[in-house]
Coordinates of C-alpha atoms and ligand atoms in Angstrom, one line a residue:
M171 CA -26.6 -11.7 -8.7
W172 CA -25.4 -8.0 -6.6
S173 CA -23.0 -7.1 -9.6
D174 CA -25.4 -5.0 -11.7
L175 CA -26.5 -2.8 -8.4
P176 CA -24.8 0.5 -9.4
L177 CA -24.8 0.9 -5.6
F178 CA -21.5 -1.7 -5.0
P179 CA -18.2 -1.4 -6.7
Q180 CA -16.8 -3.6 -8.8
R181 CA -16.0 -7.0 -7.4
A182 CA -12.4 -7.9 -8.5
S183 CA -10.8 -9.3 -5.4
T184 CA -10.7 -12.6 -4.3
M185 CA -12.4 -11.0 -1.2
A186 CA -14.9 -8.9 -2.2
G187 CA -17.4 -11.8 -2.5
R188 CA -16.9 -12.9 0.7
V189 CA -17.3 -9.4 2.5
D190 CA -20.3 -8.7 0.5
A191 CA -21.9 -11.9 1.0
L192 CA -21.8 -10.8 5.1
Y193 CA -22.3 -7.1 4.5
F194 CA -25.7 -8.4 2.9
F195 CA -26.1 -10.7 5.7
L196 CA -25.8 -8.0 8.2
I197 CA -28.0 -5.6 6.1
A198 CA -30.8 -8.6 5.5
V199 CA -30.8 -9.0 9.7
S200 CA -31.5 -5.6 10.4
A201 CA -33.9 -5.1 7.6
F202 CA -35.7 -8.0 9.0
F203 CA -35.9 -6.9 12.4
S204 CA -36.9 -3.2 11.5
L205 CA -40.0 -4.2 9.7
L206 CA -41.1 -6.6 12.5
I207 CA -40.5 -4.5 15.2
A208 CA -42.3 -1.1 13.1
G209 CA -44.8 -3.2 11.9
L210 CA -45.5 -4.9 15.7
I211 CA -45.4 -1.5 16.6
I212 CA -48.5 -0.3 14.0
S213 CA -50.0 -3.0 15.1
F214 CA -50.6 -3.4 18.6
A215 CA -51.3 0.4 19.0
I216 CA -54.1 -0.4 16.9
R217 CA -55.2 -3.4 18.6
F218 CA -54.6 -2.5 22.0
R219 CA -55.7 0.7 22.0
R220 CA -57.7 2.5 24.7
R221 CA -61.4 2.3 23.6
H222 CA -63.1 3.7 26.9
D223 CA -61.8 6.3 29.8
S224 CA -62.3 3.4 32.2
E225 CA -60.5 0.9 30.7
V226 CA -57.4 -0.5 32.1
G227 CA -55.1 -3.6 30.7
A228 CA -55.0 -6.7 32.2
P229 CA -51.3 -7.1 34.9
I230 CA -48.4 -8.5 33.3
H231 CA -46.1 -11.1 35.6
G232 CA -43.5 -11.9 33.0
S233 CA -43.4 -15.0 31.0
M234 CA -39.9 -17.1 31.2
A235 CA -41.1 -19.0 27.8
L236 CA -41.3 -15.3 25.9
E237 CA -38.3 -14.1 28.3
L238 CA -36.1 -17.4 26.6
V239 CA -37.1 -17.3 23.2
W240 CA -36.0 -13.1 23.0
T241 CA -32.7 -14.0 24.5
V242 CA -32.0 -17.1 23.1
I243 CA -32.5 -16.3 19.0
P244 CA -30.5 -12.9 19.2
L245 CA -27.8 -14.5 21.0
A246 CA -27.9 -17.4 18.2
I247 CA -28.2 -14.9 15.3
V248 CA -24.8 -12.7 17.0
L249 CA -22.8 -15.3 17.1
V250 CA -23.5 -16.1 13.4
M251 CA -22.4 -12.8 12.9
F252 CA -18.9 -13.2 15.0
V253 CA -18.2 -16.5 13.4
W254 CA -19.0 -15.4 10.2
G255 CA -17.6 -12.0 11.1
A256 CA -14.1 -13.9 12.6
R257 CA -13.4 -16.0 9.7
V258 CA -13.6 -13.4 7.1
F259 CA -11.5 -11.2 9.5
Y260 CA -9.1 -13.7 9.8
A261 CA -8.6 -14.7 6.3
M262 CA -8.3 -11.1 5.3
S263 CA -5.7 -10.4 8.2
R264 CA -3.2 -13.3 6.9
P265 CA -1.2 -13.7 3.3
P266 CA -1.1 -16.9 1.8
A267 CA 2.7 -17.8 1.1
G268 CA 4.2 -16.5 -2.1
A269 CA 2.5 -13.8 -2.0
L270 CA 3.9 -10.7 -4.1
E271 CA 5.7 -8.3 -1.9
V272 CA 5.4 -4.5 -2.8
Y273 CA 6.1 -1.9 -0.5
V274 CA 3.9 1.4 0.5
T275 CA 4.8 4.8 2.1
G276 CA 1.9 7.2 2.6
K277 CA 2.6 10.9 2.6
Q278 CA 1.2 14.0 2.8
W279 CA -0.2 13.8 -0.1
M280 CA 0.8 10.8 -2.2
W281 CA 1.2 7.3 -2.0
K282 CA 4.4 5.9 -2.9
F283 CA 4.7 2.6 -4.2
Q284 CA 8.8 0.2 -3.8
H285 CA 8.3 -2.6 -6.2
L286 CA 11.2 -5.4 -4.5
D287 CA 12.2 -5.1 -8.0
G288 CA 13.0 -1.6 -7.3
Q289 CA 10.4 -0.3 -9.7
R290 CA 8.9 2.5 -7.6
E291 CA 6.0 4.2 -8.6
I292 CA 3.6 7.5 -7.3
N293 CA -0.1 6.9 -7.6
E294 CA -0.5 4.4 -9.3
L295 CA 0.4 0.8 -8.5
H296 CA 0.6 -2.1 -11.0
V297 CA 0.1 -6.3 -9.8
P298 CA -0.1 -9.1 -11.3
V299 CA -3.8 -10.7 -11.4
R300 CA -4.3 -14.2 -10.0
R301 CA -1.5 -13.9 -7.5
P302 CA -1.5 -12.3 -3.9
V303 CA 0.1 -9.4 -3.3
R304 CA 0.7 -8.1 0.4
L305 CA 1.9 -4.9 1.2
T306 CA 3.9 -3.7 3.8
M307 CA 3.1 0.1 5.0
G308 CA 4.8 2.9 6.4
S309 CA 3.7 6.5 7.1
E310 CA 5.8 9.7 6.6
D311 CA 4.0 11.7 8.8
V312 CA 0.1 11.3 9.8
I313 CA -1.6 8.9 9.9
H314 CA -3.3 7.8 6.3
S315 CA -5.9 4.9 5.0
F316 CA -5.1 2.3 2.3
F317 CA -8.7 1.3 0.5
V318 CA -9.6 -0.2 -2.6
P319 CA -13.4 -0.7 -2.8
A320 CA -13.1 -2.8 -5.3
F321 CA -10.6 -5.3 -3.9
R322 CA -13.2 -4.9 -0.4
V323 CA -9.9 -4.0 1.8
K324 CA -9.0 -1.6 4.0
A325 CA -6.4 -0.6 6.1
D326 CA -4.2 2.4 8.3
V327 CA -1.5 3.3 6.9
V328 CA -0.2 4.9 11.0
P329 CA 3.3 7.1 11.6
G330 CA 5.8 5.0 14.0
R331 CA 5.1 1.7 12.6
V332 CA 4.6 -0.7 10.2
T333 CA 1.1 -2.2 8.8
T334 CA 0.4 -4.8 6.5
L335 CA -2.5 -5.3 4.0
W336 CA -3.4 -8.0 1.3
F337 CA -5.1 -8.4 -1.9
E338 CA -5.4 -11.2 -4.8
A339 CA -6.9 -9.0 -8.2
I340 CA -9.5 -11.3 -10.2
A341 CA -9.7 -9.2 -13.2
P342 CA -7.3 -6.9 -15.4
G343 CA -8.5 -3.6 -14.8
R344 CA -8.1 0.1 -13.3
Y345 CA -9.4 -0.1 -9.7
H346 CA -9.6 3.0 -7.5
L347 CA -7.3 3.9 -4.9
F348 CA -8.5 6.2 -2.2
C349 CA -6.9 8.0 1.0
A350 CA -9.8 6.8 3.8
E351 CA -8.5 8.9 6.5
Y352 CA -8.8 12.8 7.5
C353 CA -5.0 13.8 6.6
G354 CA -4.8 17.4 6.0
T355 CA -6.1 19.3 3.4
K356 CA -5.4 17.4 0.4
H357 CA -6.5 14.3 2.3
S358 CA -9.5 14.1 -1.0
G359 CA -6.9 14.5 -3.8
M360 CA -4.5 11.3 -1.9
T361 CA -6.3 9.4 -4.5
G362 CA -4.6 7.0 -7.3
W363 CA -5.0 3.8 -9.3
V364 CA -4.3 0.1 -8.6
V365 CA -4.2 -1.3 -12.5
A366 CA -4.5 -4.8 -12.3
M367 CA -2.9 -6.5 -15.5
E368 CA -2.4 -10.1 -16.6
P369 CA 0.7 -11.8 -15.4
S370 CA 2.6 -11.3 -19.1
D371 CA 1.8 -7.7 -19.3
Y372 CA 2.6 -7.4 -15.9
Q373 CA 6.3 -9.3 -16.6
A374 CA 6.6 -7.0 -19.3
W375 CA 5.4 -4.1 -17.3
L376 CA 8.2 -5.0 -14.6
S377 CA 10.9 -4.9 -17.2
G378 CA 10.3 -1.8 -18.5
G379 CA 11.6 -0.1 -15.8
A380 CA 14.2 -0.8 -12.0
A381 CA 17.1 0.6 -13.9
E382 CA 19.0 1.2 -10.2
G383 CA 18.0 -2.1 -8.7
S384 CA 16.2 -4.6 -6.4
L385 CA 14.7 -2.8 -4.1
A386 CA 17.0 -5.4 -0.9
A387 CA 20.1 -3.5 -3.1
A388 CA 18.7 -0.3 -2.3
G389 CA 18.7 -0.9 0.9
E390 CA 22.1 -2.7 1.4
R391 CA 23.1 0.3 -0.3
L392 CA 21.7 2.7 2.9
F393 CA 23.0 0.0 5.6
Q394 CA 26.4 0.8 4.5
S395 CA 25.9 4.4 3.9
L396 CA 24.4 4.5 7.0
A397 CA 27.3 2.5 8.4
C398 CA 25.9 0.2 9.6
N399 CA 27.8 -2.8 8.4
T400 CA 30.3 -1.8 10.9
C401 CA 28.5 -2.7 14.0
H402 CA 26.0 -5.7 11.9
R403 CA 28.7 -7.8 10.6
P404 CA 28.0 -11.2 8.6
D405 CA 30.4 -12.9 11.3
T406 CA 30.0 -12.6 15.5
Q407 CA 32.5 -9.8 15.6
G408 CA 30.5 -7.0 16.0
R409 CA 29.4 -5.1 18.4
G410 CA 26.0 -5.3 16.8
P411 CA 23.6 -9.0 16.5
V412 CA 24.1 -10.8 12.5
L413 CA 21.5 -9.5 11.0
D414 CA 21.7 -12.7 8.6
G415 CA 18.9 -15.5 9.0
L416 CA 17.1 -12.9 11.2
F417 CA 13.7 -12.5 9.7
G418 CA 10.6 -14.6 11.1
K419 CA 13.2 -15.9 13.8
Q420 CA 12.4 -15.8 17.6
V421 CA 15.0 -13.4 19.1
L422 CA 16.0 -13.3 22.7
M423 CA 16.0 -10.1 24.5
A424 CA 18.4 -8.9 27.3
N425 CA 14.9 -8.2 29.5
G426 CA 14.5 -12.5 29.4
Q427 CA 11.1 -12.0 26.5
T428 CA 11.1 -13.0 23.1
I429 CA 10.4 -11.6 20.3
V430 CA 9.3 -12.6 16.7
A431 CA 11.7 -10.5 14.5
D432 CA 9.0 -8.9 11.6
E433 CA 9.1 -5.6 10.3
N434 CA 7.5 -4.0 13.0
Y435 CA 10.6 -4.9 15.5
I436 CA 12.5 -4.0 12.5
R437 CA 11.7 -0.8 11.9
E438 CA 11.4 -0.1 16.0
S439 CA 15.3 -1.3 16.1
I440 CA 16.3 1.3 13.8
M441 CA 14.6 3.9 15.0
Q442 CA 14.4 3.0 18.9
P443 CA 17.0 1.5 19.4
S444 CA 17.4 1.0 22.9
V445 CA 13.4 -0.2 23.9
K446 CA 14.1 -3.9 22.6
V447 CA 17.7 -4.7 22.9
V448 CA 18.7 -8.1 22.2
G449 CA 20.3 -10.8 24.9
G450 CA 24.1 -10.3 24.9
F451 CA 24.6 -7.1 23.6
Q452 CA 25.0 -3.6 24.5
P453 CA 22.4 -0.5 24.3
L454 CA 25.0 1.2 22.2
M455 CA 23.2 1.4 19.2
P456 CA 21.8 5.3 18.1
T457 CA 18.6 6.2 17.0
F458 CA 18.4 6.9 13.3
Q459 CA 15.0 8.7 13.4
G460 CA 15.0 11.8 11.7
L461 CA 17.8 10.0 9.3
V462 CA 16.4 7.7 7.6
T463 CA 12.8 8.4 5.7
E464 CA 9.9 5.7 6.6
E465 CA 10.6 4.7 2.5
G466 CA 14.3 3.7 3.3
V467 CA 13.4 2.0 6.5
L468 CA 11.4 0.5 4.5
Q469 CA 14.1 -0.6 2.1
L470 CA 16.1 -1.6 5.1
I471 CA 13.4 -4.1 6.4
A472 CA 13.8 -5.2 2.3
Y473 CA 17.3 -5.7 2.7
I474 CA 17.1 -7.8 6.1
K475 CA 14.3 -9.9 4.8
S476 CA 16.7 -11.2 1.5
L477 CA 19.3 -12.0 3.9
G478 CA 17.1 -14.7 5.1
P479 CA 15.8 -17.1 7.1
T480 CA 17.8 -19.4 5.1
K481 CA 16.0 -22.1 3.6
G482 CA 16.9 -25.3 5.2
P483 CA 19.8 -26.1 7.9
E484 CA 22.8 -23.9 7.0
P485 CA 25.3 -25.8 8.1
A486 CA 24.2 -29.0 5.8
G487 CA 23.6 -26.1 2.9
R488 CA 27.3 -24.9 3.2
T489 CA 28.4 -28.1 2.9
E490 CA 26.2 -30.2 0.0
G491 CA 27.4 -30.8 -2.8
S492 CA 24.4 -29.9 -4.8
D493 CA 25.2 -26.2 -3.3
A494 CA 28.8 -25.7 -4.9
A495 CA 27.0 -27.1 -8.1
K496 CA 24.8 -23.8 -8.2
P497 CA 27.0 -20.7 -9.4
P498 CA 27.8 -19.0 -5.7
P499 CA 27.0 -15.5 -6.1
A500 CA 30.5 -13.3 -6.2
G501 CA 32.4 -14.2 -2.8
G502 CA 29.5 -16.2 -1.8
R503 CA 28.1 -13.1 0.1
T504 CA 27.7 -9.8 -1.5
R505 CA 29.1 -7.8 1.5
Ligands
LIG605 CU1 -4.1 10.8 3.5 CU2 -6.0 10.8 4.2

Protein backbone atom coordinates (compact mmCIF):
# COMPACT_ATOMS: atom_id res chain seq x y z
CA MET A 1 0.00 0.00 0.00
CA TRP A 2 2.93 2.32 0.69
CA SER A 3 5.20 1.07 -2.07
CA ASP A 4 4.18 3.91 -4.41
CA LEU A 5 5.31 6.55 -1.91
CA PRO A 6 8.36 8.20 -3.46
CA LEU A 7 9.67 8.96 0.04
CA PHE A 8 10.49 5.32 0.68
CA PRO A 9 13.03 3.12 -1.06
CA GLN A 10 11.82 -0.02 -2.77
CA ARG A 11 11.06 -2.96 -0.55
CA ALA A 12 13.31 -5.71 -1.76
CA SER A 13 13.95 -7.98 1.21
CA THR A 14 11.94 -10.19 3.51
CA MET A 15 12.61 -7.80 6.42
CA ALA A 16 11.63 -4.61 4.61
CA GLY A 17 7.89 -5.01 5.21
CA ARG A 18 8.36 -5.72 8.91
CA VAL A 19 10.69 -2.77 9.40
CA ASP A 20 8.31 -0.45 7.55
CA ALA A 21 5.26 -1.64 9.50
CA LEU A 22 6.99 -0.83 12.79
CA TYR A 23 8.21 2.48 11.41
CA PHE A 24 4.71 3.49 10.30
CA PHE A 25 3.31 2.53 13.69
CA LEU A 26 5.86 4.80 15.41
CA ILE A 27 5.07 7.61 12.97
CA ALA A 28 1.31 7.15 13.53
CA VAL A 29 1.65 7.23 17.33
CA SER A 30 3.90 10.31 17.18
CA ALA A 31 1.59 12.11 14.74
CA PHE A 32 -1.53 11.30 16.78
CA PHE A 33 -0.07 12.66 20.03
CA SER A 34 1.55 15.68 18.36
CA LEU A 35 -1.80 16.69 16.85
CA LEU A 36 -3.71 15.91 20.05
CA ILE A 37 -1.36 18.00 22.21
CA ALA A 38 -1.18 20.90 19.75
CA GLY A 39 -4.99 20.89 19.43
CA LEU A 40 -5.51 20.80 23.21
CA ILE A 41 -3.03 23.67 23.75
CA ILE A 42 -4.89 25.84 21.27
CA SER A 43 -8.40 24.97 22.46
CA PHE A 44 -7.48 25.36 26.16
CA ALA A 45 -5.77 28.68 25.45
CA ILE A 46 -9.00 29.95 23.94
CA ARG A 47 -11.42 28.33 26.34
CA PHE A 48 -9.64 29.18 29.60
CA ARG A 49 -8.31 32.59 28.63
CA ARG A 50 -8.52 35.33 31.27
CA ARG A 51 -11.48 37.59 30.59
CA HIS A 52 -11.22 40.07 33.51
CA ASP A 53 -8.29 41.25 35.61
CA SER A 54 -10.04 39.91 38.71
CA GLU A 55 -10.45 36.39 37.28
CA VAL A 56 -8.47 33.74 39.21
CA GLY A 57 -8.51 30.02 38.33
CA ALA A 58 -9.97 27.42 40.67
CA PRO A 59 -7.36 25.66 42.89
CA ILE A 60 -6.49 22.14 41.68
CA HIS A 61 -5.64 19.41 44.20
CA GLY A 62 -4.81 16.64 41.73
CA SER A 63 -6.82 13.75 40.35
CA MET A 64 -5.94 10.11 40.87
CA ALA A 65 -8.04 9.01 37.89
CA LEU A 66 -6.27 11.44 35.58
CA GLU A 67 -2.83 10.45 36.86
CA LEU A 68 -3.62 6.78 36.26
CA VAL A 69 -4.92 7.41 32.75
CA TRP A 70 -1.91 9.36 31.59
CA THR A 71 0.47 6.83 33.12
CA VAL A 72 -1.13 3.55 32.10
CA ILE A 73 -1.97 4.43 28.48
CA PRO A 74 1.55 5.64 27.57
CA LEU A 75 3.04 2.65 29.39
CA ALA A 76 0.90 0.28 27.32
CA ILE A 77 1.89 2.06 24.11
CA VAL A 78 5.64 2.01 24.81
CA LEU A 79 5.44 -1.64 25.83
CA VAL A 80 3.88 -2.44 22.45
CA MET A 81 6.74 -0.52 20.81
CA PHE A 82 9.30 -2.39 22.89
CA VAL A 83 7.96 -5.88 22.26
CA TRP A 84 7.36 -5.23 18.56
CA GLY A 85 10.79 -3.61 18.14
CA ALA A 86 12.51 -6.43 20.03
CA ARG A 87 10.87 -9.03 17.79
CA VAL A 88 12.03 -7.26 14.63
CA PHE A 89 15.50 -6.73 16.09
CA TYR A 90 15.72 -10.37 17.09
CA ALA A 91 14.72 -11.54 13.62
CA MET A 92 17.25 -9.18 12.03
CA SER A 93 20.13 -10.25 14.23
CA ARG A 94 19.75 -14.03 13.79
CA PRO A 95 20.41 -15.31 10.29
CA PRO A 96 18.37 -18.41 9.38
CA ALA A 97 20.26 -21.68 9.13
CA GLY A 98 21.71 -22.48 5.74
CA ALA A 99 22.39 -18.86 4.80
CA LEU A 100 24.84 -18.20 2.00
CA GLU A 101 28.08 -16.85 3.45
CA VAL A 102 29.84 -13.81 2.01
CA TYR A 103 32.85 -12.08 3.56
CA VAL A 104 33.05 -8.30 3.42
CA THR A 105 35.94 -5.94 4.07
CA GLY A 106 35.42 -2.20 4.36
CA LYS A 107 38.38 0.07 3.70
CA GLN A 108 38.91 3.69 2.75
CA TRP A 109 37.05 3.88 0.41
CA MET A 110 35.66 0.71 -1.02
CA TRP A 111 33.75 -2.46 -0.24
CA LYS A 112 35.48 -5.75 -0.97
CA PHE A 113 33.55 -8.98 -1.17
CA GLN A 114 34.83 -12.55 -1.06
CA HIS A 115 32.55 -15.44 -1.93
CA LEU A 116 33.04 -18.96 -0.58
CA ASP A 117 33.72 -20.26 -4.08
CA GLY A 118 36.60 -17.80 -4.40
CA GLN A 119 35.03 -14.99 -6.45
CA ARG A 120 36.06 -11.53 -5.38
CA GLU A 121 34.29 -8.29 -6.11
CA ILE A 122 34.74 -4.61 -5.34
CA ASN A 123 31.76 -2.32 -4.77
CA GLU A 124 29.43 -4.89 -6.26
CA LEU A 125 27.91 -7.88 -4.56
CA HIS A 126 26.06 -10.56 -6.49
CA VAL A 127 23.53 -12.62 -4.53
CA PRO A 128 20.69 -14.98 -5.39
CA VAL A 129 17.10 -14.00 -4.60
CA ARG A 130 14.94 -15.95 -2.13
CA ARG A 131 17.93 -17.22 -0.21
CA PRO A 132 19.23 -15.74 3.06
CA VAL A 133 22.69 -14.21 2.73
CA ARG A 134 24.90 -13.77 5.78
CA LEU A 135 27.67 -11.21 5.64
CA THR A 136 30.72 -11.52 7.88
CA MET A 137 32.35 -8.10 7.92
CA GLY A 138 35.63 -6.59 9.02
CA SER A 139 37.30 -3.20 8.55
CA GLU A 140 40.83 -2.54 7.34
CA ASP A 141 41.03 0.95 8.88
CA VAL A 142 38.18 2.98 10.41
CA ILE A 143 34.49 2.48 11.20
CA HIS A 144 32.28 2.05 8.14
CA SER A 145 28.66 1.03 7.98
CA PHE A 146 27.08 -1.33 5.48
CA PHE A 147 23.69 0.02 4.45
CA VAL A 148 21.26 -1.21 1.79
CA PRO A 149 18.11 0.92 2.06
CA ALA A 150 16.01 -1.35 -0.17
CA PHE A 151 16.71 -4.25 2.19
CA ARG A 152 16.29 -2.09 5.35
CA VAL A 153 19.54 -3.44 6.77
CA LYS A 154 22.48 -1.56 8.21
CA ALA A 155 25.38 -2.66 10.38
CA ASP A 156 28.60 -0.97 11.43
CA VAL A 157 31.86 -2.45 10.20
CA VAL A 158 34.30 -1.88 13.02
CA PRO A 159 38.08 -2.25 13.05
CA GLY A 160 39.26 -4.86 15.53
CA ARG A 161 36.18 -7.02 15.41
CA VAL A 162 33.92 -9.00 13.14
CA THR A 163 30.27 -8.00 12.71
CA THR A 164 27.52 -9.80 10.85
CA LEU A 165 24.36 -8.91 8.98
CA TRP A 166 21.88 -10.93 6.97
CA PHE A 167 19.20 -10.30 4.37
CA GLU A 168 17.08 -12.20 1.89
CA ALA A 169 16.37 -10.40 -1.37
CA ILE A 170 12.90 -11.03 -2.78
CA ALA A 171 13.12 -9.40 -6.21
CA PRO A 172 15.91 -9.43 -8.79
CA GLY A 173 17.46 -6.02 -9.34
CA ARG A 174 20.30 -3.65 -8.56
CA TYR A 175 20.13 -2.06 -5.14
CA HIS A 176 22.18 0.82 -3.82
CA LEU A 177 24.80 0.07 -1.19
CA PHE A 178 26.02 2.95 0.94
CA CYS A 179 28.58 3.53 3.65
CA ALA A 180 26.51 5.04 6.46
CA GLU A 181 29.30 6.08 8.81
CA TYR A 182 31.51 9.08 8.10
CA CYS A 183 34.90 7.56 7.32
CA GLY A 184 36.99 10.31 5.74
CA THR A 185 37.23 12.48 2.62
CA LYS A 186 35.64 10.07 0.18
CA HIS A 187 33.01 8.65 2.53
CA SER A 188 30.24 9.86 0.21
CA GLY A 189 31.84 7.97 -2.66
CA MET A 190 32.02 4.67 -0.75
CA THR A 191 28.97 3.28 -2.50
CA GLY A 192 28.19 0.24 -4.54
CA TRP A 193 25.49 -2.10 -5.72
CA VAL A 194 23.96 -5.30 -4.50
CA VAL A 195 22.88 -7.27 -7.55
CA ALA A 196 20.12 -9.74 -6.72
CA MET A 197 19.72 -12.42 -9.37
CA GLU A 198 17.48 -15.39 -10.08
CA PRO A 199 19.20 -18.52 -8.68
CA SER A 200 19.95 -19.85 -12.18
CA ASP A 201 21.53 -16.54 -13.24
CA TYR A 202 23.47 -16.50 -9.99
CA GLN A 203 24.83 -20.00 -10.67
CA ALA A 204 25.87 -18.87 -14.14
CA TRP A 205 27.58 -15.82 -12.64
CA LEU A 206 29.35 -17.97 -10.04
CA SER A 207 30.74 -20.34 -12.64
CA GLY A 208 32.18 -17.41 -14.56
CA GLY A 209 34.91 -16.62 -12.04
CA ALA A 210 37.04 -18.15 -9.31
CA ALA A 211 40.12 -19.44 -11.02
CA GLU A 212 42.01 -19.37 -7.74
CA GLY A 213 39.85 -21.88 -5.87
CA SER A 214 37.63 -21.48 -2.86
CA LEU A 215 37.92 -18.95 -0.08
CA ALA A 216 38.71 -21.73 2.40
CA ALA A 217 41.52 -22.89 0.09
CA ALA A 218 42.90 -19.34 0.03
CA GLY A 219 42.70 -19.39 3.82
CA GLU A 220 44.52 -22.72 3.92
CA ARG A 221 47.33 -21.36 1.70
CA LEU A 222 47.63 -18.36 4.00
CA PHE A 223 47.58 -20.69 7.02
CA GLN A 224 50.56 -22.55 5.57
CA SER A 225 52.46 -19.49 4.39
CA LEU A 226 52.22 -17.99 7.89
CA ALA A 227 53.45 -21.36 9.21
CA CYS A 228 50.37 -21.70 11.46
CA ASN A 229 50.36 -25.41 10.59
CA THR A 230 53.65 -26.03 12.38
CA CYS A 231 51.88 -25.58 15.74
CA HIS A 232 48.19 -26.13 14.87
CA ARG A 233 48.43 -29.66 13.58
CA PRO A 234 45.49 -31.99 12.97
CA ASP A 235 46.88 -34.45 15.53
CA THR A 236 47.28 -33.53 19.18
CA GLN A 237 51.08 -33.31 18.96
CA GLY A 238 51.22 -29.60 18.12
CA ARG A 239 52.08 -26.76 20.45
CA GLY A 240 48.76 -25.11 19.61
CA PRO A 241 45.17 -26.37 19.90
CA VAL A 242 43.77 -28.61 17.16
CA LEU A 243 41.54 -26.50 14.91
CA ASP A 244 39.58 -29.31 13.27
CA GLY A 245 35.95 -29.22 14.35
CA LEU A 246 36.62 -26.12 16.41
CA PHE A 247 34.20 -23.63 14.91
CA GLY A 248 31.02 -23.10 16.91
CA LYS A 249 32.21 -25.30 19.79
CA GLN A 250 32.71 -24.34 23.42
CA VAL A 251 36.33 -23.92 24.39
CA LEU A 252 37.69 -24.04 27.93
CA MET A 253 40.21 -21.28 28.61
CA ALA A 254 43.24 -21.50 30.90
CA ASN A 255 41.47 -19.16 33.34
CA GLY A 256 38.48 -21.51 33.62
CA GLN A 257 36.22 -19.41 31.40
CA THR A 258 34.26 -21.14 28.62
CA ILE A 259 34.00 -19.40 25.26
CA VAL A 260 32.17 -20.22 22.04
CA ALA A 261 34.62 -20.34 19.13
CA ASP A 262 32.95 -17.82 16.83
CA GLU A 263 34.34 -15.41 14.25
CA ASN A 264 35.35 -12.80 16.84
CA TYR A 265 37.15 -15.36 18.97
CA ILE A 266 39.15 -16.60 15.99
CA ARG A 267 39.97 -13.04 14.91
CA GLU A 268 41.16 -12.14 18.38
CA SER A 269 43.19 -15.33 18.66
CA ILE A 270 45.06 -14.36 15.48
CA MET A 271 45.59 -10.70 16.36
CA GLN A 272 45.97 -10.90 20.16
CA PRO A 273 46.66 -14.54 20.96
CA SER A 274 47.59 -13.89 24.59
CA VAL A 275 44.17 -12.45 25.54
CA LYS A 276 42.40 -15.82 25.56
CA VAL A 277 44.64 -18.85 26.04
CA VAL A 278 43.10 -22.29 25.68
CA GLY A 279 43.36 -24.49 28.76
CA GLY A 280 46.39 -26.80 28.70
CA PHE A 281 48.43 -24.62 26.34
CA GLN A 282 51.21 -22.10 26.88
CA PRO A 283 50.82 -18.51 25.60
CA LEU A 284 53.51 -19.09 22.95
CA MET A 285 51.73 -17.81 19.88
CA PRO A 286 53.04 -14.51 18.46
CA THR A 287 50.62 -11.86 17.30
CA PHE A 288 49.85 -11.62 13.60
CA GLN A 289 48.79 -7.99 13.84
CA GLY A 290 50.25 -6.22 10.81
CA LEU A 291 51.24 -9.50 9.17
CA VAL A 292 47.82 -10.44 7.91
CA THR A 293 45.21 -8.14 6.36
CA GLU A 294 41.56 -8.11 7.37
CA GLU A 295 40.78 -9.89 4.13
CA GLY A 296 43.35 -12.49 5.13
CA VAL A 297 41.73 -12.82 8.57
CA LEU A 298 38.38 -13.49 6.89
CA GLN A 299 40.04 -16.11 4.67
CA LEU A 300 41.54 -17.79 7.74
CA ILE A 301 38.12 -17.73 9.43
CA ALA A 302 36.57 -19.32 6.33
CA TYR A 303 39.29 -21.98 6.40
CA ILE A 304 38.79 -22.77 10.09
CA LYS A 305 35.02 -22.89 9.56
CA SER A 306 35.57 -25.38 6.74
CA LEU A 307 37.34 -27.69 9.22
CA GLY A 308 34.16 -28.31 11.15
CA PRO A 309 32.30 -28.85 13.39
CA THR A 310 32.09 -32.31 11.91
CA LYS A 311 28.59 -33.58 11.27
CA GLY A 312 27.59 -36.31 13.65
CA PRO A 313 29.79 -38.10 16.20
CA GLU A 314 33.30 -38.23 14.81
CA PRO A 315 34.51 -41.72 15.80
CA ALA A 316 31.37 -43.35 14.39
CA GLY A 317 31.58 -41.34 11.17
CA ARG A 318 35.16 -42.48 10.58
CA THR A 319 34.42 -46.19 10.79
CA GLU A 320 30.96 -46.38 9.22
CA GLY A 321 30.64 -48.30 5.98
CA SER A 322 28.54 -45.56 4.40
CA ASP A 323 31.40 -43.13 4.91
CA ALA A 324 33.89 -45.46 3.29
CA ALA A 325 31.63 -45.80 0.26
CA LYS A 326 32.02 -42.10 -0.51
CA PRO A 327 35.06 -41.18 -2.55
CA PRO A 328 37.49 -40.02 0.14
CA PRO A 329 39.25 -36.69 -0.35
CA ALA A 330 42.92 -37.21 -1.17
CA GLY A 331 44.55 -38.68 1.90
CA GLY A 332 41.39 -38.15 3.94
CA ARG A 333 42.65 -34.76 5.03
CA THR A 334 43.97 -32.11 2.73
CA ARG A 335 46.84 -30.94 4.86
CU1 LIG B 1 33.18 4.06 4.75
CU2 LIG B 1 31.89 6.05 5.22
